Short mmCIF file of C-alpha atoms and ligand atoms in Angstrom, two decimals:
data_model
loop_
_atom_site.label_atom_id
_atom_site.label_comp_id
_atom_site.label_asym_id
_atom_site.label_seq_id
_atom_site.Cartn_x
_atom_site.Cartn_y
_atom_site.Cartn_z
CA UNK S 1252 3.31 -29.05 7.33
CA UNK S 1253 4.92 -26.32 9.38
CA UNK S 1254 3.75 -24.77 12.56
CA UNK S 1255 2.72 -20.85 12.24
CA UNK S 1256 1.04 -18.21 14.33
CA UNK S 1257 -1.39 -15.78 12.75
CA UNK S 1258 -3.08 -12.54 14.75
CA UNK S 1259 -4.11 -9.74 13.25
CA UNK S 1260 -5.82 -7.11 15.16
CA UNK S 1261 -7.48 -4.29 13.10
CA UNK S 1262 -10.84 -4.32 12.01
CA UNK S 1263 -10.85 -3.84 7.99
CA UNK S 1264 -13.98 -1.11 6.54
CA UNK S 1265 -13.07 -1.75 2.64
CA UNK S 1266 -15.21 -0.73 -0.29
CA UNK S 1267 -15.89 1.86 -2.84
CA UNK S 1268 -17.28 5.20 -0.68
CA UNK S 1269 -16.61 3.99 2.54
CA UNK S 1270 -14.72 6.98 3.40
CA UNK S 1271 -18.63 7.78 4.62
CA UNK S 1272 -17.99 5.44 7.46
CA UNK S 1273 -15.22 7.36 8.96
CA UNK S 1274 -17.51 9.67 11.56
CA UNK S 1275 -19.39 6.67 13.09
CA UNK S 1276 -16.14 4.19 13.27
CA UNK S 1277 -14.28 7.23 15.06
CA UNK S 1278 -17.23 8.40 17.37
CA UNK S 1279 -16.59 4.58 18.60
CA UNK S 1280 -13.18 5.59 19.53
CA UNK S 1281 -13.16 9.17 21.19
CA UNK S 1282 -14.92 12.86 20.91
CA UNK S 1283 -11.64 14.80 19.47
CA UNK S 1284 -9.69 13.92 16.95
CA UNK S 1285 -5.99 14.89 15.96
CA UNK S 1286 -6.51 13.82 12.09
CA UNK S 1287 -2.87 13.65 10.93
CA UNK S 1288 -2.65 14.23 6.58
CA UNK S 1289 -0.01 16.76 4.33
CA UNK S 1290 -0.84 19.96 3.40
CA UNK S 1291 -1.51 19.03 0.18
CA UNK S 1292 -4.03 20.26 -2.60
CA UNK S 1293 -4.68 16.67 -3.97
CA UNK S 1294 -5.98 15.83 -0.54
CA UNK S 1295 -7.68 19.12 0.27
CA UNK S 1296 -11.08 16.92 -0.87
CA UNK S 1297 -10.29 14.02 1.39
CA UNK S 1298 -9.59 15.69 4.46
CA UNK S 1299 -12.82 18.33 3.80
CA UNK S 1300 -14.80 15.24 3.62
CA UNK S 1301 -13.39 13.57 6.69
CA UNK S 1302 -13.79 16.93 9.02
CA UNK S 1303 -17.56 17.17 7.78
CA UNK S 1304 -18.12 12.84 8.59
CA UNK S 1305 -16.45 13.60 12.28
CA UNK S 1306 -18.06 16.97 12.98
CA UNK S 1307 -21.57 14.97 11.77
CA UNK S 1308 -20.96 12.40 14.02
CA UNK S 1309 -20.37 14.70 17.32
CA UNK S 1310 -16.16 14.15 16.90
CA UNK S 1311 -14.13 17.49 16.54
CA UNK S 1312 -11.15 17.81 14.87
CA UNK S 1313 -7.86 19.15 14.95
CA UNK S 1314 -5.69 19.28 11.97
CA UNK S 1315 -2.01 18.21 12.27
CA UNK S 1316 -0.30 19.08 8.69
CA UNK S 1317 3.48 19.23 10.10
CA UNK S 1318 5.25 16.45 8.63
CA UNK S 1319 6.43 15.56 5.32
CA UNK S 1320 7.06 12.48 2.86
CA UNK S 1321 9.55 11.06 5.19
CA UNK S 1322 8.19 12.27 8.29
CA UNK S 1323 11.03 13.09 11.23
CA UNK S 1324 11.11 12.30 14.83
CA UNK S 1325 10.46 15.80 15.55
CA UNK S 1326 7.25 16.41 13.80
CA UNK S 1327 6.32 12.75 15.27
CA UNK S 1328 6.88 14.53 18.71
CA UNK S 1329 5.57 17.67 18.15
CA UNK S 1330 2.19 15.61 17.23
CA UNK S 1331 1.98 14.13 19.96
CA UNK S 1332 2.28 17.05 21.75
CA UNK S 1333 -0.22 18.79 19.79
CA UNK S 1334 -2.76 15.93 20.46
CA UNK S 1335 -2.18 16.06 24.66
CA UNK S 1336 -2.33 19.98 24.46
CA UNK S 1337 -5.67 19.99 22.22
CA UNK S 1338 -6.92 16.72 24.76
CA UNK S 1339 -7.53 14.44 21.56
CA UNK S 1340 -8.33 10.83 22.52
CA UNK S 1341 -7.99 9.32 19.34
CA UNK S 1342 -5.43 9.85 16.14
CA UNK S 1343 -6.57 9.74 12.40
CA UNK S 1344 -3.51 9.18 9.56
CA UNK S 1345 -5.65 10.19 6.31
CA UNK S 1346 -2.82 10.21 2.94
CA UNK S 1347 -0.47 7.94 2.11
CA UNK S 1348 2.58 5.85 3.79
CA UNK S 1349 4.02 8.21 5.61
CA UNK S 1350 0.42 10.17 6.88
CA UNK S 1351 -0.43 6.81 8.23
CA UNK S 1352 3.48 5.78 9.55
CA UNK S 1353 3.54 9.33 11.72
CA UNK S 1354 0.08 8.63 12.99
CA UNK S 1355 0.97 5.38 14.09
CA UNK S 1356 3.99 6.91 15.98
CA UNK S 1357 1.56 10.17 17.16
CA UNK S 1358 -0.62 7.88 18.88
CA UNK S 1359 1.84 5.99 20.98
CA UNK S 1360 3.77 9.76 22.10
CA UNK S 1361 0.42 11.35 22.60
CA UNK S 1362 -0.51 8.92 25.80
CA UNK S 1363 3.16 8.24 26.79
CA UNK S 1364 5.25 11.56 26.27
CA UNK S 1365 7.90 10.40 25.32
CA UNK S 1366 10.45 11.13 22.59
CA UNK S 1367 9.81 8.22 19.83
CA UNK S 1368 13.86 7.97 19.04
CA UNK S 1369 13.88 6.62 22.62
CA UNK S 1370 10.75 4.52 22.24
CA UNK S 1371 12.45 2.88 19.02
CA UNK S 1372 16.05 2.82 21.00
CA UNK S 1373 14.14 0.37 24.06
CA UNK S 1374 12.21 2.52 26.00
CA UNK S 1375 9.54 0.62 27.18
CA UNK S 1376 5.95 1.79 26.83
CA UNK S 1377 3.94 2.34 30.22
CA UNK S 1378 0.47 3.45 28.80
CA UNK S 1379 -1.73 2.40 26.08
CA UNK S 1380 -1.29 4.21 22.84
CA UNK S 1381 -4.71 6.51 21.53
CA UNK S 1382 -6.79 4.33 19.39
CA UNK S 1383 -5.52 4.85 15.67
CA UNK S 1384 -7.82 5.00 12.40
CA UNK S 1385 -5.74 4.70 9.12
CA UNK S 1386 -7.21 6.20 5.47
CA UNK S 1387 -4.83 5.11 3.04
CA UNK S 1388 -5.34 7.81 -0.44
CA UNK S 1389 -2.59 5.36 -2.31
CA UNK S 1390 -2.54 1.67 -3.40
CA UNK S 1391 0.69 0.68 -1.87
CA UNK S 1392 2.22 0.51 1.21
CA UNK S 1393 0.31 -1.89 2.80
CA UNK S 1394 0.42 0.43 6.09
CA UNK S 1395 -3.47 0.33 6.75
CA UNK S 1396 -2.61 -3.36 8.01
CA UNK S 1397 0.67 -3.79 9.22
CA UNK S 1398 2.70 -2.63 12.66
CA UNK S 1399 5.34 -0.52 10.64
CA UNK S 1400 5.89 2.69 11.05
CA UNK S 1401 9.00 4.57 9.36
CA UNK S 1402 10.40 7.57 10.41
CA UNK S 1403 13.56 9.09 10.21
CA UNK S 1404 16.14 11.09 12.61
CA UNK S 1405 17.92 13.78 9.90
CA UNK S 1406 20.76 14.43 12.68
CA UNK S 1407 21.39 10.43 12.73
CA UNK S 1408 20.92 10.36 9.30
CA UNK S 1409 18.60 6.91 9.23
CA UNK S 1410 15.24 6.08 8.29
CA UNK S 1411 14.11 2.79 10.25
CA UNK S 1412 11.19 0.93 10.15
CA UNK S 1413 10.12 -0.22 13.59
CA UNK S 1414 7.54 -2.82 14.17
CA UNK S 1415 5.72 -2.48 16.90
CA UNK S 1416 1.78 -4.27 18.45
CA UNK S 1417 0.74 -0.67 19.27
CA UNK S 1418 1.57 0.40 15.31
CA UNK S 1419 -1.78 -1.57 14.24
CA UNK S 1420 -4.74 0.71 13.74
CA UNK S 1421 -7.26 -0.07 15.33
CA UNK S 1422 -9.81 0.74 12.03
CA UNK S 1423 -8.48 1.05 8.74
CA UNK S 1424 -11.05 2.82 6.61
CA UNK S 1425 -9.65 1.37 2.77
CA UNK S 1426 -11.57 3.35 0.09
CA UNK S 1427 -10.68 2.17 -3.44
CA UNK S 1428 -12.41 5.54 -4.88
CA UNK S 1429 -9.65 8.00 -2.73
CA UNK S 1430 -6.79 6.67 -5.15
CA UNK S 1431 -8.70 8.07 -8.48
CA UNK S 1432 -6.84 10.88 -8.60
CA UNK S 1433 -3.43 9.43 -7.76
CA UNK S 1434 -1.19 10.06 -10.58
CA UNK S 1435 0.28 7.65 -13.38
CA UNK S 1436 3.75 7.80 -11.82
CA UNK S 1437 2.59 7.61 -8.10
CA UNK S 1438 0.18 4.77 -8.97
CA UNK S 1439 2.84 2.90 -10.90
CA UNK S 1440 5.80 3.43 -7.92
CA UNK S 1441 2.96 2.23 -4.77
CA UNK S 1442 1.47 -0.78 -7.28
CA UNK S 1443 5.22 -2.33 -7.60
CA UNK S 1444 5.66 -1.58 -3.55
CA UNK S 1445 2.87 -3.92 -2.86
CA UNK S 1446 3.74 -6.37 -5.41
CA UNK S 1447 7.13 -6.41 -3.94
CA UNK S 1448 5.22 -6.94 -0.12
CA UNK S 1449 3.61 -10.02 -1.75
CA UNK S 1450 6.26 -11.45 -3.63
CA UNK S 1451 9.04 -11.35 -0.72
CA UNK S 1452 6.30 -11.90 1.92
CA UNK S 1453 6.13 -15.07 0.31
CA UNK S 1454 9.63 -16.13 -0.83
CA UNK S 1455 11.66 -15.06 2.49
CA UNK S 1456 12.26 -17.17 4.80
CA UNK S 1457 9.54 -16.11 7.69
CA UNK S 1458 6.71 -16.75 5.25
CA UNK S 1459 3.78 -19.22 6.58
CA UNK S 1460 0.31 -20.80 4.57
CA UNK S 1461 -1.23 -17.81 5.36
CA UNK S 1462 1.01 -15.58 4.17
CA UNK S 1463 0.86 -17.41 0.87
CA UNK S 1464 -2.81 -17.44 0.38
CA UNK S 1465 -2.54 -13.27 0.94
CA UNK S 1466 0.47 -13.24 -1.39
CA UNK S 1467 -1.15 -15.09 -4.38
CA UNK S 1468 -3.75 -13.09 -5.03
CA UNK S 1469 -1.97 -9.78 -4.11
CA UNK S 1470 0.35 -10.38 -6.57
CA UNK S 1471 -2.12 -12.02 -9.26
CA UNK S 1472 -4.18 -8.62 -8.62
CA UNK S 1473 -0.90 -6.28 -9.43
CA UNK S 1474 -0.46 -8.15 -12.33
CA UNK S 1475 -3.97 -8.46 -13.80
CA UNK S 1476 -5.01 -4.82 -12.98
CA UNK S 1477 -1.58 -2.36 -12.65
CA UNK S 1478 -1.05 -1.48 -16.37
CA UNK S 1479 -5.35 -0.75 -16.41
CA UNK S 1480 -4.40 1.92 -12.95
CA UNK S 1481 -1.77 3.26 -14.72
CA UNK S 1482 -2.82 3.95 -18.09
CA UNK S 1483 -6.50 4.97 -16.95
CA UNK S 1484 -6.15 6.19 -13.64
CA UNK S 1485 -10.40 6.58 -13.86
CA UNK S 1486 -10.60 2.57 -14.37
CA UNK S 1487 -12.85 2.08 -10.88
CA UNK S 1488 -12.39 -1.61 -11.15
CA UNK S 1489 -8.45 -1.49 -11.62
CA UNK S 1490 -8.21 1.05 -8.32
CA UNK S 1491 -10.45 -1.03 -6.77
CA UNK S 1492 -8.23 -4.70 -7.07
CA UNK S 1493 -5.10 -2.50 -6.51
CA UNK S 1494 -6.60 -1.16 -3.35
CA UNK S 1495 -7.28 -4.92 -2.52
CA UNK S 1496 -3.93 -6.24 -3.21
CA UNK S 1497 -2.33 -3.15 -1.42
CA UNK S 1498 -3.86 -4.36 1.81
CA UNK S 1499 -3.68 -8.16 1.22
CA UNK S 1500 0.04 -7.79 0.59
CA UNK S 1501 0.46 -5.39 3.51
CA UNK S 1502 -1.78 -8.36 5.60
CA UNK S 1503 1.30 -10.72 3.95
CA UNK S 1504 3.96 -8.65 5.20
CA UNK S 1505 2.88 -8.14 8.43
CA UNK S 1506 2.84 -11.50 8.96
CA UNK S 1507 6.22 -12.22 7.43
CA UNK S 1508 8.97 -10.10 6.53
CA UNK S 1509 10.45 -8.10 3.75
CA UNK S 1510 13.76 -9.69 1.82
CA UNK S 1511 16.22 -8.17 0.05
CA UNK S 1512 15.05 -5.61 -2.48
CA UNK S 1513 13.76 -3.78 0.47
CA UNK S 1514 17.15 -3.94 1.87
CA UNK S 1515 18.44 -2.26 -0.87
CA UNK S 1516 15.80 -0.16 -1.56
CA UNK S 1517 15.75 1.53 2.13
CA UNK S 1518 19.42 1.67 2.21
CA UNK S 1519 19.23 4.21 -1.54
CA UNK S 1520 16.16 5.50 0.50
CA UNK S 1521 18.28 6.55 3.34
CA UNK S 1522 21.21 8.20 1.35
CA UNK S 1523 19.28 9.74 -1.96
CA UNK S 1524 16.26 10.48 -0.62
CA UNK S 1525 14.04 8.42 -3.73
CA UNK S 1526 10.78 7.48 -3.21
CA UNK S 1527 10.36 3.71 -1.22
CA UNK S 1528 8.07 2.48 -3.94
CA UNK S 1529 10.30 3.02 -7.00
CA UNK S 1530 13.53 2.60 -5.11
CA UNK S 1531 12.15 -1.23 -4.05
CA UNK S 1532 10.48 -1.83 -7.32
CA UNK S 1533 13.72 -1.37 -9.33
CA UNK S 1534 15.44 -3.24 -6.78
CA UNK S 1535 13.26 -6.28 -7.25
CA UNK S 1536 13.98 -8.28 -10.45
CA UNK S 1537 17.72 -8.84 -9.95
CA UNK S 1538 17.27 -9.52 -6.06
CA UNK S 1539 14.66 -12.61 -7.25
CA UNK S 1540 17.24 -13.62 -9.43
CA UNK S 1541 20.03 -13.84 -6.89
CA UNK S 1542 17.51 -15.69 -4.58
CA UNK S 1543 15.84 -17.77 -7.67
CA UNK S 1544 17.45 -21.04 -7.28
CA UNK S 1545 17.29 -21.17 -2.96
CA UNK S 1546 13.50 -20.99 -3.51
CA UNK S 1547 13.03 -22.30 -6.47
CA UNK S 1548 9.19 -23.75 -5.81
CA UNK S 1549 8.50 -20.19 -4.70
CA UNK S 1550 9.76 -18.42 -7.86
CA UNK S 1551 7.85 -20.74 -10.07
CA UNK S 1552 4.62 -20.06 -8.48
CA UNK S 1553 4.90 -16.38 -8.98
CA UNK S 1554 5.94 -16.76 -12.33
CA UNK S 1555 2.60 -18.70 -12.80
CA UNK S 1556 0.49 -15.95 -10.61
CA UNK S 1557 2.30 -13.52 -13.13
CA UNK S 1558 0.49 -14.80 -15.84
CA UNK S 1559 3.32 -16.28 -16.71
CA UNK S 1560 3.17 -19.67 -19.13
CA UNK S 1561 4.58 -22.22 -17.29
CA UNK S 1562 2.55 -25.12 -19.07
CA UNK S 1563 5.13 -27.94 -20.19
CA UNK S 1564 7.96 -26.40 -18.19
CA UNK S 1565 10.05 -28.01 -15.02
CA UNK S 1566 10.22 -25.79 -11.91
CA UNK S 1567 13.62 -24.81 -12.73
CA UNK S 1568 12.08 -22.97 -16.24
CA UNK S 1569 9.19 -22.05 -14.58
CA UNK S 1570 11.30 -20.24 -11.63
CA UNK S 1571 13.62 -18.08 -14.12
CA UNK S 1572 10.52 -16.72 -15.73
CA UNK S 1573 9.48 -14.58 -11.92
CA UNK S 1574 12.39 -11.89 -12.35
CA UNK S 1575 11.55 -11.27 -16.13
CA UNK S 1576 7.59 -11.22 -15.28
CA UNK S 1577 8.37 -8.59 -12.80
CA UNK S 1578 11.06 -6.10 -15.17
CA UNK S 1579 8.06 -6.42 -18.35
CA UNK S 1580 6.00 -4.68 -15.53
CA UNK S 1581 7.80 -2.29 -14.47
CA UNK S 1582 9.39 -1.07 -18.17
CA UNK S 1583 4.70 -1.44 -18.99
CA UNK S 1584 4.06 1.17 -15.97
CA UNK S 1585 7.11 3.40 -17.18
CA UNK S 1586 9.96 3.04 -14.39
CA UNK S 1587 13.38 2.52 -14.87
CA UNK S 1588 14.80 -0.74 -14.85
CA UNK S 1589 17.84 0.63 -13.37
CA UNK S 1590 18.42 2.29 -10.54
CA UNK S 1591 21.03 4.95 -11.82
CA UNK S 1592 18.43 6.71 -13.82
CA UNK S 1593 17.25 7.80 -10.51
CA UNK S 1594 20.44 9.26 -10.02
CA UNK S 1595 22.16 6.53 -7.47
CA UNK S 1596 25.78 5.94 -7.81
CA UNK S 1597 27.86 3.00 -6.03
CA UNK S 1598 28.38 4.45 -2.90
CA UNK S 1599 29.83 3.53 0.18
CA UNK S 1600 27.27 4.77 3.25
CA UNK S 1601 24.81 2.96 0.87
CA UNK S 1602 26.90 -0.14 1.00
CA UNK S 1603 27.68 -0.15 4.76
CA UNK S 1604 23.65 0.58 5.28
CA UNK S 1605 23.33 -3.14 3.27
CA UNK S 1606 26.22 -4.56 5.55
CA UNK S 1607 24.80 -4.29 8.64
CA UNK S 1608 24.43 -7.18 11.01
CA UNK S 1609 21.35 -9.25 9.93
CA UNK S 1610 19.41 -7.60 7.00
CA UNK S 1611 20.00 -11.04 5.12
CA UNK S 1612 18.27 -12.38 7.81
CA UNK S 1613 14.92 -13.38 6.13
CA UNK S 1614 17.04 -14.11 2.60
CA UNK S 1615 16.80 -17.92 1.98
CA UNK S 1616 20.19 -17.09 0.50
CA UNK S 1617 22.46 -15.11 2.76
CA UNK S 1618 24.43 -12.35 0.87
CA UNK S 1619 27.84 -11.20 1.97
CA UNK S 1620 29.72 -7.81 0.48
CA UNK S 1621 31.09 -9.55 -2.72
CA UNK S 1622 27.02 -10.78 -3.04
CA UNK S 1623 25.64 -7.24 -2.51
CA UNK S 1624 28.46 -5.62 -4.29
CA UNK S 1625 27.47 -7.93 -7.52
CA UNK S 1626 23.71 -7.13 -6.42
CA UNK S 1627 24.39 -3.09 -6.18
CA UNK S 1628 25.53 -3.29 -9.74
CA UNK S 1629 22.84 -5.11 -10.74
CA UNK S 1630 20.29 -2.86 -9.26
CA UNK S 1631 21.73 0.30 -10.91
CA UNK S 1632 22.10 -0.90 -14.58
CA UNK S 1633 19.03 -1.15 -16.40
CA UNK S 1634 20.79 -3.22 -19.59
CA UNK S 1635 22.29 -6.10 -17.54
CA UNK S 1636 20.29 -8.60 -14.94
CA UNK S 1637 22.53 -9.94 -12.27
CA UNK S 1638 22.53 -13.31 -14.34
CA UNK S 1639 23.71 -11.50 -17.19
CA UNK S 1640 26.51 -9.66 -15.21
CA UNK S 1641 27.77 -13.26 -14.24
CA UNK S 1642 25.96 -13.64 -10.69
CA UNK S 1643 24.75 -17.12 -10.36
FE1 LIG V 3012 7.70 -1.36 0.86
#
């Protein structure tokens, strides 16, 4: 019976071949276009495509290529600078997370030139960002619908996500049929990254109703169509649901927050430079476990949208059974279950990244150093749980 706000600005173009739309949602928007992607060979396709649907529809194009899987504050800058010198009124992010993160961040510096480390340091914003259109090519981040943006400062040594109103595209063009040639390994790291949107969208503590009608069928779709992405990356229908879940549960976390196997995730992030998606993933199971018994009802019901067989059990049984649904998937879609096979060590900046002032905020546990210390192990080993290395 609680009270909750829900807004939710972008307009949504999802289906197989939509892609086509691209040229007649952006001629809505402006006549030039700074279409923001990697120089990458497994996009080359894509981005051919996209040129030929703006240049149809009367919208030129200028490529911006400079940034990389963690894109910096720099090339973020040097975007934006690109897109006033070349006049482009509107900013396209075509590839995955971080494509779509330094867009996001492009179209607020293009109109205000200004450095974004100030921007996310308080600088307030005087002019209205470009109009942003967002082409996700993976299943997993969620970006397409969310106000995050993550970009890091290699001097400072951090990688924050910021959340900001002007971060929502305006158009997200989601195209199920762009992700057939993602990779096993790729597919399997962004599938558990929007699982683990859905799963702490719901549990932590800033979830609402709506969030959990976005999270339950997020993370019923992982479940039911993951292993099918993975092991036949050609399966339409399987890229299709994980394409849907992606933006459901990045719809869920938008709304709500993130909880603690993002915490620890980012914070290996930061320091080793792993991927988000498998750095969260492995991160996941022993963090539910830690928070299993503080929302109990919560646990249960993923367990159950798991697939899980909960018939005859009390919520206490049912609850237990989340963290082991979530490890069988991610040993099925071949990741570690620990996250010293991706080379992480206990280490201290990693530690004192955990530590700071309110990233337990959303827990519906709090966790102090002895908690993440006994978490941290967890998190690295892939033989013991946290239950099994005596956390309670
Ligand atoms: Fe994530």
């Amino acid at each position: 019976m609680e009270s909750f706000n829900f807004f939710f600005p972008t307009r949504i173009v999802f289906g197989n071949g939509k892609l086509a739309n691209l040229g007649e949602e952006t001629a809505r928007l402006g006549r030039q276009a700074l279409l923001v992607t990697y120089p990458s060979q497994s996009l080359k396709s894509a981005v051919d495509q996209a040129v030929e649907l703006l240049r149809h529809n009367g919208v030129e194009t200028v490529l911006f290529t400079d940034i990389e899987a963690n894109p910096t504050h720099i090339q973020v800058n040097s975007g934006g600078e690109a897109a006033r010198a070349s006049g482009c009124d509107v900013v396209i992010g075509l590839g995955g997370g971080s494509a779509i993160d330094a867009a996001k961040a492009i179209a607020v510096v293009a109109s205000e030139a200004a450095d974004i480390w100030k921007v996310y340091e308080g600088q307030p914003l005087t002019r209205p960002s470009l109009p942003l259109v967002a082409v996700p090519t993976t299943a997993g981040t969620g970006t397409e619908a969310t106000f995050f943006s993550v970009i890091s400062h290699r001097e400072l040594k951090r990688k924050e996500g910021f959340a900001r109103p002007q971060f929502y595209p305006t158009v997200s063009i989601v195209d199920p049929i762009l992700t057939l040639s993602l990779p096993p390994y790729m597919t399997a790291a962004t599938g558990l990254d929007a699982l683990s949107h859905a799963i702490e969208a719901y549990y932590c503590r800033a979830s609402t109703p709506v969030v959990e009608a976005l999270a339950a069928r997020a993370i019923q779709l992982v479940s039911e169509n993951l292993r099918r992405a993975v092991f036949n990356g050609k399966d339409i229908v399987a890229r299709y649901n994980m394409m849907l879940a992606n933006t459901l549960a990045g719809m869920a976390i938008t709304q709500s927050d993130s909880c603690l196997a993002h915490v620890v995730g980012e914070a290996v992030g930061a320091v080793y430079n792993t991927g988000h998606g498998v750095s969260v993933a492995v991160s996941l199971p022993a963090t539910m476990e830690y928070n299993c018994f503080a929302a109990m009802d919560q646990m249960a019901n993923i367990a159950r949208w798991m697939g899980e067989d909960s018939f005859g059990l009390t919520t206490r049984e049912a609850a237990m059974l989340a963290p082991g649904a979530v490890r069988t998937l991610i040993e099925d879609v071949g990741l570690p279950l620990g996250l010293a096979a991706l080379g992480v060590t206990e280490n201290k900046e990693v530690m004192a990244l955990m530590l700071r002032p309110g990233m337990d905020a959303s827990s519906p546990r709090p966790a102090a150093q002895a908690d993440f210390e006994l978490l941290m192990q967890a998190c690295l080993s892939s033989a013991m749980s946290y239950w099994e290395l005596g956390g309670k």
